[in-house]
Coordinates of C-alpha atoms in Angstrom, one line a residue:
M249 CA 0.0 0.0 0.0
L250 CA 2.9 2.3 0.7
L251 CA 4.1 1.7 -2.8
A252 CA 0.7 2.8 -4.1
Y253 CA 0.9 6.0 -2.1
R254 CA 4.4 6.7 -3.4
T255 CA 3.0 6.3 -7.0
L256 CA 0.2 8.7 -6.2
I257 CA 2.6 11.4 -4.9
E258 CA 5.2 10.9 -7.6
E259 CA 2.9 10.7 -10.6
T260 CA -0.1 12.8 -9.5
P261 CA 1.2 15.3 -6.9
G262 CA -1.2 18.0 -8.1
H263 CA -4.2 15.7 -7.8
V264 CA -3.2 14.7 -4.2
L265 CA -2.7 18.3 -3.1
I266 CA -5.9 19.6 -4.6
F267 CA -7.8 16.6 -3.1
A268 CA -6.4 17.2 0.4
I269 CA -7.5 20.9 0.3
A270 CA -10.9 20.1 -1.3
F271 CA -11.6 17.3 1.2
I272 CA -10.8 19.3 4.3
A273 CA -12.7 22.3 2.9
S274 CA -15.7 20.0 2.1
Q275 CA -15.8 18.5 5.6
A276 CA -15.4 22.0 7.2
A277 CA -18.2 23.4 5.1
L278 CA -20.5 20.5 6.0
L279 CA -19.7 21.0 9.7
V280 CA -20.5 24.8 9.4
S281 CA -23.7 24.1 7.5
L282 CA -24.8 21.8 10.4
L283 CA -23.8 24.3 13.1
L284 CA -25.4 27.4 11.7
P285 CA -29.0 26.0 11.9
W286 CA -28.2 25.1 15.6
K287 CA -27.3 28.8 16.1
I288 CA -30.5 29.9 14.5
L289 CA -32.5 27.7 16.9
I290 CA -30.7 29.2 19.9
I291 CA -31.4 32.7 18.7
L292 CA -35.1 31.9 18.0
G293 CA -35.5 30.1 21.3
S294 CA -33.8 32.5 23.6
G295 CA -34.6 35.8 21.8
R296 CA -31.0 37.1 22.3
I297 CA -27.9 37.1 20.2
S298 CA -25.0 34.9 21.4
Q299 CA -21.8 36.8 22.4
L300 CA -19.7 34.2 20.6
L301 CA -20.8 35.5 17.3
P302 CA -18.3 37.8 15.5
S303 CA -18.8 41.5 16.4
F304 CA -20.0 42.5 12.9
L305 CA -22.9 40.0 13.2
R306 CA -24.1 41.2 16.6
H307 CA -25.2 44.6 15.1
Y308 CA -28.0 43.0 13.1
E309 CA -31.5 42.6 14.3
R310 CA -32.7 39.1 15.2
D311 CA -34.8 38.5 12.0
E312 CA -32.0 39.8 9.8
L313 CA -29.5 37.7 11.6
V314 CA -31.6 34.6 11.2
A315 CA -32.0 35.2 7.5
L316 CA -28.3 35.8 7.1
L317 CA -27.3 32.7 9.0
G318 CA -29.8 30.6 7.1
G319 CA -28.4 31.9 3.8
A320 CA -24.9 31.2 5.0
A321 CA -25.8 27.6 6.0
L322 CA -27.3 27.0 2.5
G323 CA -24.2 28.6 0.9
F324 CA -21.8 26.4 2.9
F325 CA -23.8 23.3 2.0
L326 CA -23.7 24.2 -1.7
F327 CA -20.0 24.8 -1.3
H328 CA -19.7 21.3 0.2
L329 CA -21.5 19.8 -2.8
G330 CA -19.2 21.7 -5.2
M331 CA -16.1 20.3 -3.4
E332 CA -17.5 16.8 -3.6
T333 CA -18.1 17.2 -7.3
L334 CA -14.5 18.4 -7.7
I335 CA -13.2 15.5 -5.7
R336 CA -15.0 13.0 -7.9
R337 CA -13.4 14.5 -10.9
I338 CA -10.0 14.2 -9.2
Y339 CA -10.5 10.5 -8.7
R340 CA -11.1 9.8 -12.4
S341 CA -8.5 12.2 -13.7
G342 CA -5.8 10.9 -11.4
A343 CA -6.5 7.3 -12.2
D344 CA -6.7 8.0 -15.9
H345 CA -3.3 9.7 -15.7
I346 CA -1.7 6.7 -14.0
C347 CA -3.2 4.3 -16.5
R348 CA -1.9 6.4 -19.4
Q349 CA 1.6 6.5 -17.8
H350 CA 1.8 2.8 -17.2
R351 CA 0.2 1.8 -20.5
K352 CA -0.3 -1.9 -19.5
V353 CA -2.1 -4.4 -21.6
G354 CA -3.5 -7.8 -20.8
L355 CA -4.7 -7.0 -17.3
F356 CA -7.9 -8.3 -15.7
D357 CA -11.4 -7.3 -16.9
R358 CA -12.4 -3.7 -16.2
H359 CA -9.0 -2.9 -14.8
H360 CA -9.5 0.8 -15.5
D361 CA -12.7 0.9 -13.4
H362 CA -10.8 -0.9 -10.6
A363 CA -8.0 1.7 -10.9
V364 CA -10.5 4.5 -10.4
R365 CA -12.0 2.7 -7.4
Y366 CA -8.7 2.0 -5.7
Y367 CA -7.5 5.5 -6.5
R368 CA -10.6 6.8 -4.7
Y369 CA -10.1 4.5 -1.8
L370 CA -6.5 5.6 -1.4
L371 CA -7.2 9.3 -1.5
H372 CA -10.3 9.0 0.7
L373 CA -8.3 7.2 3.3
L374 CA -5.6 9.9 3.2
G375 CA -8.3 12.6 3.6
L376 CA -9.8 10.8 6.6
I377 CA -6.4 10.6 8.3
L378 CA -5.8 14.3 7.7
C379 CA -9.2 15.2 9.1
I380 CA -8.6 13.0 12.2
V381 CA -5.3 14.7 12.8
L382 CA -6.9 18.2 12.6
V383 CA -9.7 17.1 15.1
I384 CA -7.0 15.8 17.5
I385 CA -5.2 19.2 17.2
W386 CA -8.5 21.0 17.9
L387 CA -9.4 18.9 20.9
A388 CA -5.9 19.1 22.3
H389 CA -6.2 22.9 22.2
T390 CA -9.9 23.3 23.4
Y391 CA -10.9 20.2 25.3
P392 CA -8.0 17.9 26.2
L393 CA -10.1 15.7 28.5
L394 CA -12.5 14.9 25.7
L395 CA -9.5 14.0 23.5
L396 CA -8.4 11.6 26.2
A397 CA -11.8 10.0 26.2
L398 CA -11.8 9.7 22.5
L399 CA -8.3 8.1 22.4
T400 CA -9.2 5.6 25.2
F401 CA -12.3 4.5 23.4
C402 CA -10.6 4.1 20.0
G403 CA -7.8 2.1 21.7
A404 CA -10.1 -0.2 23.5
G405 CA -12.3 -0.6 20.4
S406 CA -9.2 -1.4 18.2
I407 CA -8.1 -4.1 20.6
A408 CA -11.6 -5.6 20.7
V409 CA -11.9 -5.6 16.9
R410 CA -8.4 -7.2 16.6
Y411 CA -9.2 -9.8 19.2
G412 CA -12.5 -10.7 17.6
A413 CA -11.1 -11.0 14.1
S414 CA -8.3 -13.4 15.3
S415 CA -10.4 -15.5 17.6
E416 CA -13.4 -16.4 15.4
P417 CA -13.8 -17.1 11.7
A418 CA -15.9 -14.4 9.9
S419 CA -18.7 -16.9 9.3
Q420 CA -19.0 -17.8 13.0
R421 CA -18.7 -14.4 14.7
S422 CA -21.4 -13.8 17.3
L423 CA -21.8 -10.1 16.3
S424 CA -22.9 -9.2 12.8
P425 CA -21.2 -6.3 11.1
E426 CA -24.4 -4.2 11.5
I427 CA -24.5 -4.8 15.3
A428 CA -20.7 -4.1 15.6
S429 CA -21.1 -0.8 13.6
K430 CA -24.0 0.3 15.9
L431 CA -22.0 -0.6 19.0
W432 CA -19.1 1.5 17.7
S433 CA -21.0 4.6 16.7
G434 CA -23.7 4.5 19.4
G435 CA -21.6 3.2 22.2
A436 CA -18.8 5.8 21.5
F437 CA -21.3 8.7 21.4
L438 CA -22.8 7.6 24.8
Y439 CA -19.3 7.2 26.2
V440 CA -18.3 10.7 25.1
I441 CA -21.6 12.2 26.5
C442 CA -21.0 10.5 29.8
W443 CA -17.5 11.9 30.0
V444 CA -18.8 15.4 29.3
A445 CA -21.5 14.9 32.0
I446 CA -18.9 14.0 34.5
D447 CA -16.9 17.1 33.6
L448 CA -20.1 19.1 34.1
W449 CA -20.5 17.8 37.6
R450 CA -16.9 18.6 38.3
G451 CA -17.3 22.1 36.8
T452 CA -14.3 21.8 34.5
V453 CA -16.0 22.1 31.1
P454 CA -15.5 24.9 28.6
H455 CA -18.3 27.0 27.1
L456 CA -21.4 25.1 25.9
T457 CA -20.7 26.0 22.2
I458 CA -17.2 24.6 22.5
I459 CA -18.6 21.5 24.0
F460 CA -21.1 21.1 21.2
I461 CA -18.5 21.6 18.5
S462 CA -16.1 19.2 20.2
V463 CA -18.7 16.5 20.7
L464 CA -19.8 16.8 17.1
L465 CA -16.1 16.6 15.9
A466 CA -15.5 13.6 18.2
R467 CA -18.5 11.7 16.8
Q468 CA -17.4 12.5 13.3
T469 CA -13.9 11.3 14.1
L470 CA -15.3 8.0 15.3
I471 CA -17.2 7.7 12.0
F472 CA -14.0 8.5 10.1
C473 CA -12.1 5.8 12.0
A474 CA -14.8 3.2 11.1
V475 CA -14.7 4.2 7.4
A476 CA -10.9 4.2 7.4
Y477 CA -10.8 0.8 9.0
R478 CA -13.1 -0.6 6.2
L479 CA -11.1 1.1 3.5
L480 CA -7.8 -0.2 4.9
D481 CA -9.3 -3.7 5.1
T482 CA -10.5 -3.6 1.5
L483 CA -7.2 -2.3 0.2
T484 CA -5.3 -4.9 2.1
S485 CA -7.4 -7.7 0.7
Q486 CA -6.8 -6.4 -2.8
S487 CA -3.1 -5.8 -2.4
E488 CA -2.2 -7.9 -5.4
R489 CA -4.4 -5.8 -7.8
L490 CA -3.3 -2.6 -6.1
R491 CA 0.3 -3.5 -6.8
V492 CA -0.4 -4.3 -10.4
L493 CA -2.3 -1.1 -11.0
F494 CA 0.0 1.3 -9.2
D495 CA 3.4 -0.3 -9.9
S496 CA 4.5 0.3 -13.5
E497 CA 6.7 -2.8 -13.5
A498 CA 4.5 -5.3 -11.7
P499 CA 2.9 -8.0 -13.9
W500 CA -0.5 -9.5 -13.4
Y501 CA -0.6 -13.1 -12.2
P502 CA -4.2 -14.5 -12.2
K503 CA -4.9 -16.2 -8.9
V504 CA -6.4 -19.6 -8.7
K505 CA -9.8 -19.3 -7.0
S506 CA -9.9 -20.8 -3.6
A507 CA -12.5 -23.5 -3.0
D508 CA -12.8 -22.7 0.7
G509 CA -11.2 -26.0 1.8
F510 CA -13.7 -27.9 -0.4
H511 CA -11.1 -30.0 -2.2
A512 CA -9.3 -30.7 1.1
L513 CA -12.3 -32.9 1.9
L514 CA -11.2 -35.4 -0.8
I515 CA -7.8 -36.2 0.7
N516 CA -7.4 -39.6 2.3
V517 CA -7.5 -38.5 6.0
E518 CA -10.5 -36.1 5.5
I519 CA -12.5 -38.4 3.3
R520 CA -12.4 -41.2 5.9
R521 CA -13.6 -38.7 8.5
W522 CA -16.9 -37.9 6.7
L523 CA -17.5 -40.5 4.0
A524 CA -17.1 -43.7 6.0
P525 CA -19.8 -42.7 8.6
L526 CA -22.2 -41.7 5.9
S527 CA -21.7 -45.1 4.1
K528 CA -22.2 -47.0 7.4
Q529 CA -25.4 -45.1 8.1
Y530 CA -27.0 -46.9 5.1
D531 CA -24.9 -50.1 5.2
P532 CA -23.4 -51.0 8.6
A533 CA -21.4 -53.8 7.0
F534 CA -19.7 -51.4 4.6
P535 CA -15.9 -51.3 5.4
A536 CA -14.4 -48.2 7.0
A537 CA -11.5 -48.0 4.5
V538 CA -12.8 -46.4 1.3
N539 CA -11.0 -45.6 -1.8
P540 CA -13.4 -43.7 -4.1
E541 CA -13.1 -42.8 -7.7
F542 CA -13.6 -39.1 -8.3
R543 CA -15.1 -37.1 -11.2
A544 CA -15.3 -33.3 -11.1
V545 CA -17.8 -31.0 -12.9
E546 CA -19.2 -27.5 -12.5
N547 CA -15.7 -26.0 -12.6
G548 CA -14.6 -28.4 -9.8
K549 CA -17.4 -27.4 -7.4
L550 CA -19.4 -30.7 -7.8
I551 CA -17.5 -33.9 -7.1
Y552 CA -18.9 -37.4 -8.0
A553 CA -17.4 -40.1 -5.8
T554 CA -18.0 -43.8 -6.6
V555 CA -17.4 -45.7 -3.4
R556 CA -16.8 -49.4 -3.6
S557 CA -16.1 -51.8 -0.7
A558 CA -13.5 -53.8 -2.6
P559 CA -13.1 -55.2 -6.1
E560 CA -14.3 -58.6 -4.9
G561 CA -16.6 -57.2 -2.2
E562 CA -20.3 -58.1 -2.0
Q563 CA -21.6 -54.8 -0.9
R564 CA -23.3 -52.6 -3.5
P565 CA -21.3 -49.4 -4.1
F566 CA -22.4 -45.9 -3.3
L567 CA -22.5 -42.7 -5.4
V568 CA -21.7 -39.6 -3.4
K569 CA -22.2 -36.2 -4.9
L570 CA -20.4 -33.5 -3.0
F571 CA -21.7 -30.0 -3.7
H572 CA -19.7 -26.9 -2.9
H573 CA -21.7 -24.6 -0.6
S574 CA -22.2 -22.1 -3.5
L575 CA -24.2 -24.8 -5.3
Q576 CA -26.6 -25.4 -2.4
S577 CA -29.6 -24.4 -4.4
L578 CA -28.6 -26.7 -7.2
A579 CA -28.4 -29.6 -4.7
E580 CA -31.8 -28.8 -3.3
H581 CA -33.4 -28.5 -6.7
E582 CA -32.1 -32.0 -7.7
R583 CA -33.1 -33.5 -4.3
E584 CA -36.7 -32.3 -4.8
L585 CA -36.9 -34.3 -8.0
L586 CA -35.1 -37.5 -7.0
A587 CA -37.0 -37.7 -3.7
V588 CA -40.1 -38.5 -5.8
S589 CA -38.5 -40.7 -8.5
A590 CA -40.1 -44.0 -9.4
D591 CA -38.6 -47.4 -10.2
H592 CA -38.9 -46.9 -14.0
W593 CA -36.9 -43.7 -13.9
P594 CA -33.3 -43.9 -15.3
A595 CA -31.9 -42.7 -11.9
P596 CA -30.0 -44.3 -9.1
P597 CA -31.9 -44.9 -5.9
F598 CA -31.8 -41.7 -3.8
L599 CA -30.8 -42.3 -0.1
G600 CA -30.6 -38.8 1.4
M601 CA -28.8 -35.5 1.7
H602 CA -26.3 -34.6 4.5
D603 CA -24.2 -31.6 5.6
V604 CA -20.4 -32.1 5.3
D605 CA -18.9 -29.0 7.0
R606 CA -20.4 -26.1 5.0
H607 CA -21.1 -28.2 2.0
R608 CA -23.8 -30.7 0.9
A609 CA -23.5 -34.4 0.0
T610 CA -26.2 -36.5 -1.6
M611 CA -26.1 -40.3 -1.3
F612 CA -27.2 -42.9 -3.9
R613 CA -26.9 -46.7 -4.1
L614 CA -25.5 -48.3 -7.2
E615 CA -25.6 -51.8 -8.6
Q616 CA -22.5 -53.9 -8.3
D617 CA -21.8 -53.8 -12.1
F618 CA -22.2 -50.1 -12.4
R619 CA -19.7 -48.3 -14.7
W620 CA -19.5 -44.9 -16.5
L621 CA -20.4 -44.8 -20.1
E622 CA -17.9 -43.6 -22.7
P623 CA -18.9 -40.7 -24.9
K624 CA -19.7 -42.9 -27.9
E625 CA -21.8 -45.2 -25.8
K626 CA -23.7 -42.3 -24.3
A627 CA -24.4 -40.8 -27.8
A628 CA -25.9 -44.1 -28.9
I629 CA -28.2 -44.4 -25.9
L630 CA -29.5 -40.8 -25.9
P631 CA -32.8 -41.6 -27.7
T632 CA -33.5 -44.3 -25.1
L633 CA -32.8 -41.8 -22.3
R634 CA -35.2 -39.2 -23.9
Q635 CA -37.9 -41.9 -24.2
Q636 CA -37.5 -42.8 -20.5
L637 CA -37.6 -39.1 -19.5
L638 CA -40.8 -38.7 -21.4
A639 CA -42.3 -41.5 -19.2
C640 CA -41.3 -39.7 -16.0
D641 CA -44.3 -38.1 -14.2
L642 CA -44.2 -35.7 -11.2
P643 CA -46.7 -35.5 -8.3
A644 CA -49.1 -32.6 -8.4
D645 CA -47.5 -31.0 -5.3
L646 CA -44.1 -30.7 -6.9
I647 CA -45.5 -29.4 -10.2
E648 CA -47.4 -26.7 -8.3
R649 CA -44.3 -25.6 -6.4
Y650 CA -42.3 -25.7 -9.6
D651 CA -44.8 -23.5 -11.4
R652 CA -44.6 -21.0 -8.5
G653 CA -40.9 -20.6 -8.9
S654 CA -40.3 -21.1 -12.7
P655 CA -42.3 -19.5 -15.6
R656 CA -43.9 -21.8 -18.1
L657 CA -42.6 -22.0 -21.7
A658 CA -45.6 -19.9 -23.0
E659 CA -44.8 -17.2 -20.5
R660 CA -41.2 -17.1 -21.5
L661 CA -42.1 -17.0 -25.2
A662 CA -44.6 -14.2 -24.6
I663 CA -41.8 -11.8 -23.6
I664 CA -39.6 -12.3 -26.7
D665 CA -38.6 -9.0 -28.3
W666 CA -39.2 -9.6 -32.0
R667 CA -37.5 -6.3 -32.8
Y668 CA -34.3 -7.9 -31.6
L669 CA -34.7 -10.9 -33.7
R670 CA -35.5 -8.8 -36.8
L671 CA -31.9 -7.4 -36.5
F672 CA -30.6 -10.8 -37.7
I673 CA -33.0 -11.1 -40.7
T674 CA -31.8 -9.9 -44.1
E675 CA -34.1 -11.8 -46.4
G676 CA -37.7 -10.7 -47.2
E677 CA -39.0 -14.3 -46.8
A678 CA -37.7 -14.5 -43.2
S679 CA -39.4 -11.1 -42.5
R680 CA -42.7 -12.4 -43.8
S681 CA -42.3 -15.4 -41.6
I682 CA -42.2 -13.2 -38.5
D683 CA -45.3 -11.5 -39.7
K684 CA -47.0 -14.8 -40.1
I685 CA -45.9 -15.9 -36.6
H686 CA -47.3 -12.7 -35.2
E687 CA -50.7 -13.5 -36.8
Y688 CA -50.9 -16.9 -35.0
W689 CA -48.8 -16.0 -31.9
P690 CA -51.6 -15.9 -29.4
S691 CA -53.0 -19.2 -30.6
I692 CA -49.5 -20.7 -30.6
L693 CA -48.9 -19.7 -27.0
D694 CA -52.3 -21.0 -26.0
G695 CA -51.7 -24.3 -27.8
V696 CA -48.2 -24.9 -26.3
D697 CA -49.4 -24.0 -22.8
R698 CA -52.2 -26.7 -23.1
L699 CA -49.8 -29.5 -24.0
P700 CA -49.0 -32.1 -21.3
R701 CA -45.5 -31.6 -19.9
Q702 CA -42.5 -33.8 -19.6
L703 CA -39.2 -33.9 -17.6
V704 CA -36.4 -32.1 -19.5
L705 CA -32.7 -32.3 -18.7
P706 CA -31.0 -29.5 -20.6
G707 CA -27.8 -30.5 -22.3
L708 CA -28.5 -34.2 -21.7
E709 CA -25.6 -35.2 -24.0
K710 CA -23.1 -33.6 -21.6
R711 CA -24.4 -35.1 -18.4
L712 CA -22.7 -38.0 -16.5
V713 CA -24.4 -41.2 -17.4
G714 CA -23.6 -44.8 -16.3
V715 CA -24.9 -48.2 -16.9
A716 CA -25.9 -51.0 -14.5
Q717 CA -27.6 -54.3 -15.3
E718 CA -27.6 -53.2 -19.0
S719 CA -29.8 -50.2 -18.2
P720 CA -28.7 -46.6 -18.5
V721 CA -28.4 -44.5 -15.2
I722 CA -28.5 -40.7 -15.4
C723 CA -26.4 -39.4 -12.4
N724 CA -26.9 -35.7 -13.0
W725 CA -30.4 -34.4 -12.6
A726 CA -29.5 -30.8 -11.7
R727 CA -31.3 -27.9 -13.4
W728 CA -34.2 -30.1 -14.5
R729 CA -37.3 -28.6 -16.1
W730 CA -41.0 -29.4 -16.5
E731 CA -41.7 -28.4 -20.1
P732 CA -44.3 -29.2 -22.8
V733 CA -44.0 -32.6 -24.5
G734 CA -41.3 -32.5 -27.2
A735 CA -39.2 -29.8 -25.5
G736 CA -35.5 -30.7 -25.5
W737 CA -35.8 -33.2 -28.4
P738 CA -33.2 -32.5 -31.2
Q739 CA -34.7 -31.8 -34.5
G740 CA -33.4 -33.4 -37.8
R741 CA -33.9 -36.5 -39.8
N742 CA -36.2 -39.1 -38.3
S743 CA -36.9 -36.9 -35.3
E744 CA -40.7 -37.2 -35.8
Q745 CA -40.5 -41.0 -36.0
R746 CA -38.4 -41.0 -32.8
I747 CA -40.9 -38.8 -31.0
K748 CA -43.7 -41.0 -32.2
A749 CA -42.0 -44.1 -30.8
A750 CA -41.3 -42.3 -27.6
L751 CA -44.9 -41.1 -27.2
S752 CA -46.1 -44.7 -27.8
F753 CA -43.7 -46.0 -25.2
A754 CA -44.4 -43.3 -22.6
G755 CA -48.2 -43.5 -23.2
E756 CA -48.3 -46.9 -21.6
I757 CA -47.2 -45.2 -18.3
R758 CA -48.7 -41.7 -18.8
P759 CA -52.1 -42.0 -20.6
E760 CA -52.4 -38.2 -20.9
I761 CA -49.8 -38.1 -23.7
R762 CA -51.3 -40.7 -25.9
A763 CA -53.4 -38.1 -27.8
I764 CA -50.4 -36.0 -28.6
A765 CA -49.6 -36.0 -32.3
P766 CA -45.9 -36.3 -33.1
E767 CA -45.9 -33.1 -35.2
R768 CA -47.3 -31.1 -32.3
A769 CA -44.4 -32.4 -30.1
C770 CA -42.0 -31.5 -32.8
Y771 CA -43.4 -28.0 -33.0
A772 CA -43.1 -27.6 -29.2
A773 CA -39.4 -28.6 -29.6
L774 CA -39.0 -25.8 -32.1
L775 CA -40.6 -23.3 -29.7
Y776 CA -38.4 -24.5 -26.8
E777 CA -35.3 -24.1 -28.9
L778 CA -36.4 -20.6 -30.0
E779 CA -36.8 -19.5 -26.4
R780 CA -33.4 -21.1 -25.5
F781 CA -31.6 -19.2 -28.2
Y782 CA -33.4 -16.0 -27.3
A783 CA -32.5 -16.4 -23.6
V784 CA -28.7 -16.5 -24.4
R785 CA -29.2 -13.7 -27.1
D786 CA -28.2 -16.0 -29.9
G787 CA -30.1 -14.1 -32.6
S788 CA -28.6 -16.2 -35.5
G789 CA -29.7 -19.5 -33.9
A790 CA -33.2 -18.1 -33.3
Q791 CA -33.4 -16.7 -36.8
S792 CA -32.7 -20.1 -38.4
L793 CA -35.8 -21.5 -36.6
I794 CA -38.3 -18.8 -37.6
P795 CA -39.2 -20.1 -41.1
H796 CA -39.9 -23.6 -39.7
I797 CA -42.0 -22.1 -36.9
A798 CA -44.0 -20.0 -39.5
N799 CA -44.5 -22.9 -41.8
G800 CA -46.1 -25.0 -39.0
A801 CA -48.0 -22.3 -37.2
E802 CA -51.4 -22.8 -39.0
H803 CA -51.3 -26.5 -38.7
F804 CA -50.3 -26.4 -35.0
C805 CA -53.0 -24.0 -34.1
N806 CA -55.7 -25.9 -36.1
K807 CA -54.6 -29.2 -34.5
A808 CA -54.6 -27.6 -31.0
S809 CA -58.2 -26.4 -31.7
R810 CA -59.3 -29.8 -32.7
C811 CA -57.6 -31.4 -29.7
L812 CA -59.6 -29.1 -27.4
N813 CA -62.8 -30.6 -28.7
T814 CA -61.6 -34.2 -28.3
V815 CA -63.0 -36.1 -25.4
D816 CA -62.3 -39.8 -26.3
V817 CA -58.5 -40.4 -26.1
S818 CA -58.6 -43.4 -28.4
N819 CA -60.4 -41.3 -31.1
A820 CA -57.9 -38.5 -30.7
A821 CA -55.1 -41.0 -31.2
S822 CA -56.6 -42.5 -34.3
D823 CA -57.2 -39.0 -35.8
D824 CA -53.4 -38.5 -35.8
S825 CA -53.0 -40.9 -38.6
N826 CA -55.0 -38.7 -41.0
V827 CA -53.1 -35.4 -40.5
V828 CA -50.6 -33.9 -43.0
I829 CA -47.1 -33.9 -41.5
F830 CA -45.0 -30.9 -42.5
P831 CA -41.5 -31.8 -43.6
V832 CA -39.5 -32.3 -40.5
E833 CA -36.7 -34.1 -42.4
Q834 CA -35.9 -30.9 -44.2
W835 CA -35.2 -28.9 -41.1
N836 CA -31.7 -27.7 -40.6
V837 CA -31.7 -26.8 -36.9
P838 CA -28.3 -26.0 -35.2
S839 CA -27.1 -28.6 -32.7
R840 CA -27.9 -28.0 -29.1
S841 CA -25.4 -26.6 -26.6
Q842 CA -25.3 -26.6 -22.8
H843 CA -28.0 -24.2 -21.5

């Protein structure tokens, strides 16, 4: 930090000098603008003019003096605002000058904004120290005993803060920062007032105006000390960036993000401490010595641990998913789903969720022959997985809670800004397609909202999948969605035939989807992809879908209208064979990416 101050003084001496003068003048003007209204109240309350006023003011009448003091208070406050505006310009001008002098490239994102912020912190800390020194000089000259009270409280408070910071971790401190701040400001003010009251009893106090000014300065000094402490703490914690920005020769070394001791839970000693007891909770015969196989996803913040008793052991293995505490909502979202999973779901049996220090661990039981699928094996089995997901149903309570927290597809489609999508359209045919979509848009939204819904796992092809007893097992159910039938299905050749086969398979378990025509599910898939592209502002991807959505709009709306009048499920299913299917095999839809 001293190096940063040296850079400030050497490279921007004029900025530092002007800031120091402007900051002190600003604080003094603010103090005077607060004191003058107090004087006005005294004059109005007592009916006489204080002898402490300068002699040239004591010649005015009371009303004239009140008006003069009121105007002066307003003038000083406006001067304070002017100084604050000047100070803000000094911050940016000084930081700009240093950045131009150093001319560094390849630094961290928004490094110029950080330079302005740290420059402001450094100058503000310097200004606070100067003001504190001036207050000490004032109190030493006018009220030494109050200065002693101020110094004793600041000393005791500093010791308490230092002791509290070293004795307890930040997350386990008994006092919140808000309570500590109130104790500092409120407790200090009461302490100072008690000291003044004791002096009043002893008869050793100066004039009341001097007392008032001194108490006001003492309280402001305590506030300055608290702000200075926070600024110093912030600058100390950002010392590496501070060095890079204010040292012309210091390079930037990106720091590896700390995982808060998360990965330390995976070393041999630590993993035996928490994993063995969890395993024995569900299988008392499970051996204490475990040697899990790890896989990391979510940038290393989600660890999959496959725990086996031994290569030749008889106990079924466990799957333990260890979530970093920042992914707690992700773990909760997955637990809500797997807690209601049925036997026909392609999911491992869910055992429970446990706290491991500050993190979350979910436990699953695997079959003895469980293994992870290779990428080629997983690609071949994706249609089967989508079939099985289509057959997964959710209880009404979970659906109701999901709808309270997540907007339905029709609601998300309704807020699409078509003006944004038109920016990516250059052909007249595509523009006419949007006009046609607008014509049918209300009916499209109504039709897609009336479709039965299915379980969707976005980015299914990138999720961890295993196999046990020749059946696929999806081990990652995070970020699941409950979307209209067809959502999440890739579009291309034979997609309609695959959806038709999936509907036939899932209809044996979920009768409500038997009446869904395959082309309606394919159309819902297009709308789902349109919303997904729009959500990530991929205008080109969304534009490629618009002609296909326009071509199928009339047929989808007419089919939706006929389905609303259908009562007999078997009749509705037989009616699907007589519809004209628009050419799905000619669609050229971009491949899905993780969303």
